[in-house]
Amino acid sequence: MSSRKGKRDAARVVREQLASERRRRRTIWVSAAAVVVLVVAGVVGWVVWSNQRSDTFTTPPGANAAGTGIVSGGGPVTVDVYEDFICPACHRFEQTSGAALEQLVADNKAKVVYHPVAYLNRFSTTDYSTRSSAASGCAAAGGKFREYAKALFAKQPPEGSAGLSNDELIDIGAGVGLDRGSFGGCVKDGTYRTWTDHVTDEASRSKITSTPTIMVNGQPLENPTPDALNAAVAAAK
């Protein structure tokens, strides 16, 4: 009798172990399926968000056809300038080579396309790269992109700071001759923030990884001094 009871107990233990193992496997499969669903949903959501982000933007007057930069001049050679207004190296480039670019435009030797990217938001506490780039779009709408960009670099805040406030950005615009009312409203409304997102996203897709990056007819210029810019433009004709 006790032998039969022992066998029944052993069989029950085995059945319970098998049932427990089946439950464990079901839990694993259900969890794995849930993870797959979440991953797929996340990818789909990212694609949708990315498409919305790149397709719905307001382009300022003076931008190129792709909406990725502000065009200055109409010469036969295209010089692309990727810059971030809080980037110290971009400030130095403006100081050393900005006038050379303007002269190439004045001499009708080059068309310069300025791409104000927002790569360095992490170096301010207020997304200054985005705010200043968007403000430069407002300046382009007022016909004074270059004047405003030069003034921004002249008053560049240090990395790691809050950056200039919107009121300070507006004061700079008024200082270069922009209408305080319309320009100020544009800055405060963030009219060109979506454009800044587009400029930045497209620069990243084009493998632009640092600022300043200078391209002459699509070829990177490693040391963009005035002499190097003039020589590269002359060679590209």
mmCIF file of N, CA and C in Angstrom, residues 82-94 115-134 136 148-165 169 196 210-212:
data_model
loop_
_atom_site.group_PDB
_atom_site.id
_atom_site.type_symbol
_atom_site.label_atom_id
_atom_site.label_comp_id
_atom_site.label_asym_id
_atom_site.label_seq_id
_atom_site.Cartn_x
_atom_site.Cartn_y
_atom_site.Cartn_z
ATOM 1 N N TYR A 82 29.377 74.376 -42.683
ATOM 2 C CA TYR A 82 28.578 73.825 -41.589
ATOM 3 C C TYR A 82 29.129 74.395 -40.287
ATOM 4 N N GLU A 83 28.290 75.124 -39.567
ATOM 5 C CA GLU A 83 28.764 75.813 -38.371
ATOM 6 C C GLU A 83 27.694 75.773 -37.285
ATOM 7 N N ASP A 84 28.158 75.878 -36.041
ATOM 8 C CA ASP A 84 27.278 75.910 -34.877
ATOM 9 C C ASP A 84 27.649 77.176 -34.104
ATOM 10 N N PHE A 85 26.658 77.968 -33.739
ATOM 11 C CA PHE A 85 26.953 79.288 -33.186
ATOM 12 C C PHE A 85 27.565 79.261 -31.785
ATOM 13 N N ILE A 86 27.608 78.090 -31.142
ATOM 14 C CA ILE A 86 28.294 78.033 -29.846
ATOM 15 C C ILE A 86 29.649 77.332 -29.980
ATOM 16 N N CYS A 87 30.034 76.991 -31.186
ATOM 17 C CA CYS A 87 31.287 76.266 -31.449
ATOM 18 C C CYS A 87 32.465 77.238 -31.503
ATOM 19 N N PRO A 88 33.418 77.146 -30.566
ATOM 20 C CA PRO A 88 34.561 78.074 -30.570
ATOM 21 C C PRO A 88 35.382 77.998 -31.854
ATOM 22 N N ALA A 89 35.549 76.791 -32.409
ATOM 23 C CA ALA A 89 36.321 76.660 -33.648
ATOM 24 C C ALA A 89 35.610 77.351 -34.810
ATOM 25 N N CYS A 90 34.284 77.362 -34.773
ATOM 26 C CA CYS A 90 33.528 78.075 -35.802
ATOM 27 C C CYS A 90 33.744 79.581 -35.672
ATOM 28 N N HIS A 91 33.819 80.041 -34.440
ATOM 29 C CA HIS A 91 34.101 81.460 -34.194
ATOM 30 C C HIS A 91 35.461 81.817 -34.776
ATOM 31 N N ARG A 92 36.458 80.962 -34.540
ATOM 32 C CA ARG A 92 37.801 81.227 -35.065
ATOM 33 C C ARG A 92 37.794 81.213 -36.592
ATOM 34 N N PHE A 93 37.055 80.272 -37.164
ATOM 35 C CA PHE A 93 36.975 80.226 -38.627
ATOM 36 C C PHE A 93 36.354 81.509 -39.170
ATOM 37 N N GLU A 94 35.314 81.983 -38.525
ATOM 38 C CA GLU A 94 34.674 83.231 -38.956
ATOM 39 C C GLU A 94 35.672 84.385 -38.890
ATOM 40 N N HIS A 115 25.167 76.469 -43.411
ATOM 41 C CA HIS A 115 24.291 75.501 -42.754
ATOM 42 C C HIS A 115 24.438 75.660 -41.238
ATOM 43 N N PRO A 116 23.566 76.395 -40.576
ATOM 44 C CA PRO A 116 23.684 76.592 -39.116
ATOM 45 C C PRO A 116 23.097 75.401 -38.354
ATOM 46 N N VAL A 117 23.934 74.420 -38.072
ATOM 47 C CA VAL A 117 23.467 73.191 -37.430
ATOM 48 C C VAL A 117 23.380 73.370 -35.916
ATOM 49 N N ALA A 118 22.634 72.461 -35.292
ATOM 50 C CA ALA A 118 22.494 72.474 -33.824
ATOM 51 C C ALA A 118 23.051 71.174 -33.277
ATOM 52 N N TYR A 119 24.360 71.004 -33.388
ATOM 53 C CA TYR A 119 25.018 69.804 -32.886
ATOM 54 C C TYR A 119 25.356 69.900 -31.401
ATOM 55 N N LEU A 120 25.480 71.119 -30.893
ATOM 56 C CA LEU A 120 26.105 71.295 -29.578
ATOM 57 C C LEU A 120 25.136 71.778 -28.500
ATOM 58 N N ASN A 121 23.890 71.394 -28.594
ATOM 59 C CA ASN A 121 22.933 71.757 -27.537
ATOM 60 C C ASN A 121 23.388 71.291 -26.167
ATOM 61 N N ARG A 122 24.102 70.166 -26.123
ATOM 62 C CA ARG A 122 24.558 69.627 -24.831
ATOM 63 C C ARG A 122 25.566 70.547 -24.143
ATOM 64 N N PHE A 123 26.110 71.518 -24.887
ATOM 65 C CA PHE A 123 27.077 72.436 -24.297
ATOM 66 C C PHE A 123 26.441 73.730 -23.807
ATOM 67 N N SER A 124 25.110 73.737 -23.719
ATOM 68 C CA SER A 124 24.417 74.840 -23.055
ATOM 69 C C SER A 124 23.269 74.242 -22.257
ATOM 70 N N THR A 125 22.697 75.023 -21.395
ATOM 71 C CA THR A 125 21.588 74.523 -20.572
ATOM 72 C C THR A 125 20.233 74.940 -21.131
ATOM 73 N N THR A 126 20.230 75.598 -22.304
ATOM 74 C CA THR A 126 18.970 76.121 -22.852
ATOM 75 C C THR A 126 18.812 75.804 -24.342
ATOM 76 N N ASP A 127 19.496 74.736 -24.838
ATOM 77 C CA ASP A 127 19.437 74.410 -26.268
ATOM 78 C C ASP A 127 19.843 75.613 -27.110
ATOM 79 N N TYR A 128 20.940 76.234 -26.723
ATOM 80 C CA TYR A 128 21.346 77.469 -27.396
ATOM 81 C C TYR A 128 21.639 77.255 -28.879
ATOM 82 N N SER A 129 22.224 76.114 -29.233
ATOM 83 C CA SER A 129 22.523 75.867 -30.643
ATOM 84 C C SER A 129 21.257 75.946 -31.485
ATOM 85 N N THR A 130 20.199 75.299 -30.995
ATOM 86 C CA THR A 130 18.925 75.334 -31.720
ATOM 87 C C THR A 130 18.344 76.738 -31.741
ATOM 88 N N ARG A 131 18.341 77.421 -30.600
ATOM 89 C CA ARG A 131 17.720 78.746 -30.532
ATOM 90 C C ARG A 131 18.447 79.758 -31.412
ATOM 91 N N SER A 132 19.783 79.701 -31.396
ATOM 92 C CA SER A 132 20.536 80.665 -32.198
ATOM 93 C C SER A 132 20.418 80.366 -33.689
ATOM 94 N N SER A 133 20.410 79.087 -34.055
ATOM 95 C CA SER A 133 20.216 78.734 -35.461
ATOM 96 C C SER A 133 18.842 79.194 -35.947
ATOM 97 N N ALA A 134 17.812 78.931 -35.137
ATOM 98 C CA ALA A 134 16.460 79.371 -35.508
ATOM 99 C C ALA A 134 16.403 80.891 -35.631
ATOM 100 N N SER A 136 18.831 82.756 -36.543
ATOM 101 C CA SER A 136 19.496 83.134 -37.798
ATOM 102 C C SER A 136 18.542 82.960 -38.973
ATOM 103 N N TYR A 148 23.873 89.050 -39.133
ATOM 104 C CA TYR A 148 23.459 88.498 -37.844
ATOM 105 C C TYR A 148 24.399 87.384 -37.405
ATOM 106 N N ALA A 149 24.784 86.509 -38.327
ATOM 107 C CA ALA A 149 25.682 85.408 -37.974
ATOM 108 C C ALA A 149 27.008 85.946 -37.440
ATOM 109 N N LYS A 150 27.546 86.950 -38.088
ATOM 110 C CA LYS A 150 28.813 87.533 -37.618
ATOM 111 C C LYS A 150 28.646 88.145 -36.227
ATOM 112 N N ALA A 151 27.520 88.791 -35.998
ATOM 113 C CA ALA A 151 27.271 89.393 -34.685
ATOM 114 C C ALA A 151 27.104 88.316 -33.614
ATOM 115 N N LEU A 152 26.480 87.190 -33.964
ATOM 116 C CA LEU A 152 26.348 86.090 -33.004
ATOM 117 C C LEU A 152 27.715 85.559 -32.601
ATOM 118 N N PHE A 153 28.591 85.377 -33.583
ATOM 119 C CA PHE A 153 29.930 84.882 -33.255
ATOM 120 C C PHE A 153 30.701 85.901 -32.428
ATOM 121 N N ALA A 154 30.516 87.175 -32.723
ATOM 122 C CA ALA A 154 31.220 88.212 -31.962
ATOM 123 C C ALA A 154 30.807 88.207 -30.494
ATOM 124 N N LYS A 155 29.578 87.770 -30.218
ATOM 125 C CA LYS A 155 29.078 87.725 -28.839
ATOM 126 C C LYS A 155 28.840 86.290 -28.380
ATOM 127 N N GLN A 156 29.636 85.395 -28.898
ATOM 128 C CA GLN A 156 29.452 83.968 -28.593
ATOM 129 C C GLN A 156 29.583 83.689 -27.090
ATOM 130 N N PRO A 157 28.587 83.013 -26.506
ATOM 131 C CA PRO A 157 28.672 82.660 -25.081
ATOM 132 C C PRO A 157 29.615 81.472 -24.889
ATOM 133 N N PRO A 158 30.143 81.298 -23.688
ATOM 134 C CA PRO A 158 31.035 80.159 -23.447
ATOM 135 C C PRO A 158 30.272 78.841 -23.437
ATOM 136 N N GLU A 159 30.950 77.773 -23.849
ATOM 137 C CA GLU A 159 30.353 76.447 -23.760
ATOM 138 C C GLU A 159 30.062 76.108 -22.304
ATOM 139 N N GLY A 160 28.948 75.448 -22.070
ATOM 140 C CA GLY A 160 28.562 75.068 -20.721
ATOM 141 C C GLY A 160 27.702 76.097 -20.024
ATOM 142 N N SER A 161 27.483 77.230 -20.678
ATOM 143 C CA SER A 161 26.661 78.284 -20.075
ATOM 144 C C SER A 161 25.220 78.140 -20.552
ATOM 145 N N ALA A 162 24.374 79.045 -20.105
ATOM 146 C CA ALA A 162 22.986 79.058 -20.583
ATOM 147 C C ALA A 162 22.903 79.584 -22.008
ATOM 148 N N GLY A 163 23.953 80.223 -22.479
ATOM 149 C CA GLY A 163 23.885 80.871 -23.781
ATOM 150 C C GLY A 163 23.159 82.202 -23.668
ATOM 151 N N LEU A 164 23.037 82.872 -24.776
ATOM 152 C CA LEU A 164 22.320 84.139 -24.775
ATOM 153 C C LEU A 164 20.823 83.881 -24.658
ATOM 154 N N SER A 165 20.125 84.766 -23.969
ATOM 155 C CA SER A 165 18.676 84.641 -23.849
ATOM 156 C C SER A 165 18.015 85.062 -25.161
ATOM 157 N N LEU A 169 19.274 87.683 -28.025
ATOM 158 C CA LEU A 169 19.301 87.375 -29.459
ATOM 159 C C LEU A 169 18.554 88.441 -30.254
ATOM 160 N N THR A 196 15.702 74.395 -38.324
ATOM 161 C CA THR A 196 16.964 74.017 -37.695
ATOM 162 C C THR A 196 17.067 72.494 -37.547
ATOM 163 N N SER A 210 31.400 67.145 -37.552
ATOM 164 C CA SER A 210 32.016 68.167 -36.698
ATOM 165 C C SER A 210 31.821 69.538 -37.332
ATOM 166 N N THR A 211 32.025 70.556 -36.498
ATOM 167 C CA THR A 211 31.942 71.934 -36.990
ATOM 168 C C THR A 211 33.216 72.675 -36.597
ATOM 169 N N PRO A 212 33.712 73.584 -37.438
ATOM 170 C CA PRO A 212 33.186 73.845 -38.773
ATOM 171 C C PRO A 212 33.642 72.781 -39.770
#
